[in-house]
Amino acid sequence: MIVGAQWGDEGKGKIVDLLAQEADVVCRYQGGPNAGHTIIADGETWKIRQIPSGVLSGKVSVIGAGCVVDPQVFLDEIDHLESRGVSTEPVRLSGNAHLIMPWHVAIDRASERRLGKLQIGTTRRGIGPAYADKASRIGIRVQDVLDAKILREKIEVALAEKNVWLERVYEVEPFELEEVAGAYAEHASRLAPHIADTSLLVDESLRDGKHVIFEGAQGTLLDLDHGTYPFVTSSNPVASGGATGSGIGPNRLDEIVGVAKAYVTRVGEGPFPSEIEGERQAQVRELGGEYGTVTGRERRCGWLDLVALRYAVRVNGITSLALTKLDVLSAFDELPVCVGYLLPDGTETPHFPAHQSDFHHCRPVYESLPGWRAPLDDDLPGAARRYVEFVEEQLGVPVPLVGTGQERERILRAPVAR
Ligand code: GDP
């Protein structure tokens, strides 16, 4: 199980890609087409949003029941991969996954606009509204496209309500039943060969002794239940969400790899205790290329936050950590690392605050580690090794993978001698 240990964009794509080389099946279990993984392999750049990146290495690539799928994005991605010579034959889509419908996108755009200053900063791809409808039990699922009559009926029921909201509340154009039903019926024949019982597929693969990797999108602090609500995603990226979202028991997960950057980034609004003050923030952003894969938005940058990572270790059950982008920190003489939070009542804590007001008003407590000021290669400079060791000591988990550059091969295994 590979999970983001921060606010997403940790470089999970590269770690999944690496570990997928040794896997037979790669399964995504939550999220939708906002998961912009970037993978650089053999001099080519891939930006994949909906389909598991394992498809690039020919692995069985599963989109589990916990995901929401925009059929147009999915099919465009299939076409794009095929046009670049990647076979999409092993892509499997759960019939229980929910479909993003055009009104979800329209509502996402309109409601963010209405929230004004209070907006959450969603990617506006209809993901949140699709999950909301799933919970309200008026969602439309992938398997519904297999029966044109059922599909049309469900669209009709949904539109009866959605069009009222769109016109009266959001003051935007309503949707035509025939138009939407026609478009989705057309997608059906192309989706059908990919639709499968993916829970059974994963279970049988595990029983056959195959190696299955679960790939979480976003990150722990964006988890709907355990993240920094309301600035969160609408699903459960945490490891246990992987069992729910792929349809297997939690006892089938034997290793949980958290992926964290050697610093922190956050997209959109919300509190961020270790956000870097002054010009060094822009420097980290520039060096790390911290701009959204899908949206191009600037990411906010902060020093490594071990309070938040300690929390990620706890709520995911992380057994080892992959620390990415350590090379980005090579430019600095000293590296503040946040080891505790100073709460408004004057107490200091190593634990992530359970209450939002504490989190909003806490101040970071830093310990400063020396920088190394040298490019990273196969042998980490002493100070870089010390940085990794410090993380291991503070969190009590090993860091067997360290990212030292953008390319797939720029990753060190077991960089710290034990
Ligand atoms: P993901 O959604 O968690 O996969 O994260 P993104 O793909 O949005 O961001 C990861 C970005 O960091 C990509 O551009 C990667 O090529 C890049 N990246 C991953 N690992 C490293 C690393 O160790 N060093 C550097 N400099 N870049 C990396």
mmCIF file of C-alpha atoms in Angstrom, residues 51 71-83 88 91 93 142 145-146 183-195:
data_model
loop_
_atom_site.group_PDB
_atom_site.id
_atom_site.type_symbol
_atom_site.label_atom_id
_atom_site.label_comp_id
_atom_site.label_asym_id
_atom_site.label_seq_id
_atom_site.Cartn_x
_atom_site.Cartn_y
_atom_site.Cartn_z
ATOM 1 C CA ILE A 51 -5.537 5.389 -14.809
ATOM 2 C CA PRO A 71 -15.706 8.709 -18.627
ATOM 3 C CA GLN A 72 -14.529 11.375 -21.061
ATOM 4 C CA VAL A 73 -11.255 11.872 -19.158
ATOM 5 C CA PHE A 74 -10.831 8.098 -18.859
ATOM 6 C CA LEU A 75 -11.366 7.491 -22.570
ATOM 7 C CA ASP A 76 -9.142 10.435 -23.571
ATOM 8 C CA GLU A 77 -6.426 8.950 -21.369
ATOM 9 C CA ILE A 78 -6.907 5.530 -22.993
ATOM 10 C CA ASP A 79 -6.568 7.151 -26.441
ATOM 11 C CA HIS A 80 -3.528 9.153 -25.365
ATOM 12 C CA LEU A 81 -1.736 6.119 -23.942
ATOM 13 C CA GLU A 82 -2.534 4.021 -27.014
ATOM 14 C CA SER A 83 -1.316 6.801 -29.328
ATOM 15 C CA THR A 88 -4.453 -0.218 -22.282
ATOM 16 C CA VAL A 91 -6.951 -1.532 -17.527
ATOM 17 C CA LEU A 93 -12.599 -0.542 -14.009
ATOM 18 C CA VAL A 142 -20.006 2.619 -13.952
ATOM 19 C CA VAL A 145 -23.814 2.341 -18.521
ATOM 20 C CA LEU A 146 -24.163 -1.347 -19.386
ATOM 21 C CA ALA A 183 -23.318 11.000 -24.710
ATOM 22 C CA TYR A 184 -23.056 8.484 -21.863
ATOM 23 C CA ALA A 185 -24.637 5.691 -23.943
ATOM 24 C CA GLU A 186 -21.936 6.355 -26.517
ATOM 25 C CA HIS A 187 -19.216 5.985 -23.868
ATOM 26 C CA ALA A 188 -20.746 2.637 -22.866
ATOM 27 C CA SER A 189 -19.363 0.533 -25.707
ATOM 28 C CA ARG A 190 -15.849 1.829 -25.100
ATOM 29 C CA LEU A 191 -16.002 1.470 -21.306
ATOM 30 C CA ALA A 192 -17.533 -2.040 -21.406
ATOM 31 C CA PRO A 193 -14.368 -4.037 -22.214
ATOM 32 C CA HIS A 194 -12.658 -2.501 -19.169
ATOM 33 C CA ILE A 195 -15.475 -3.060 -16.643
#
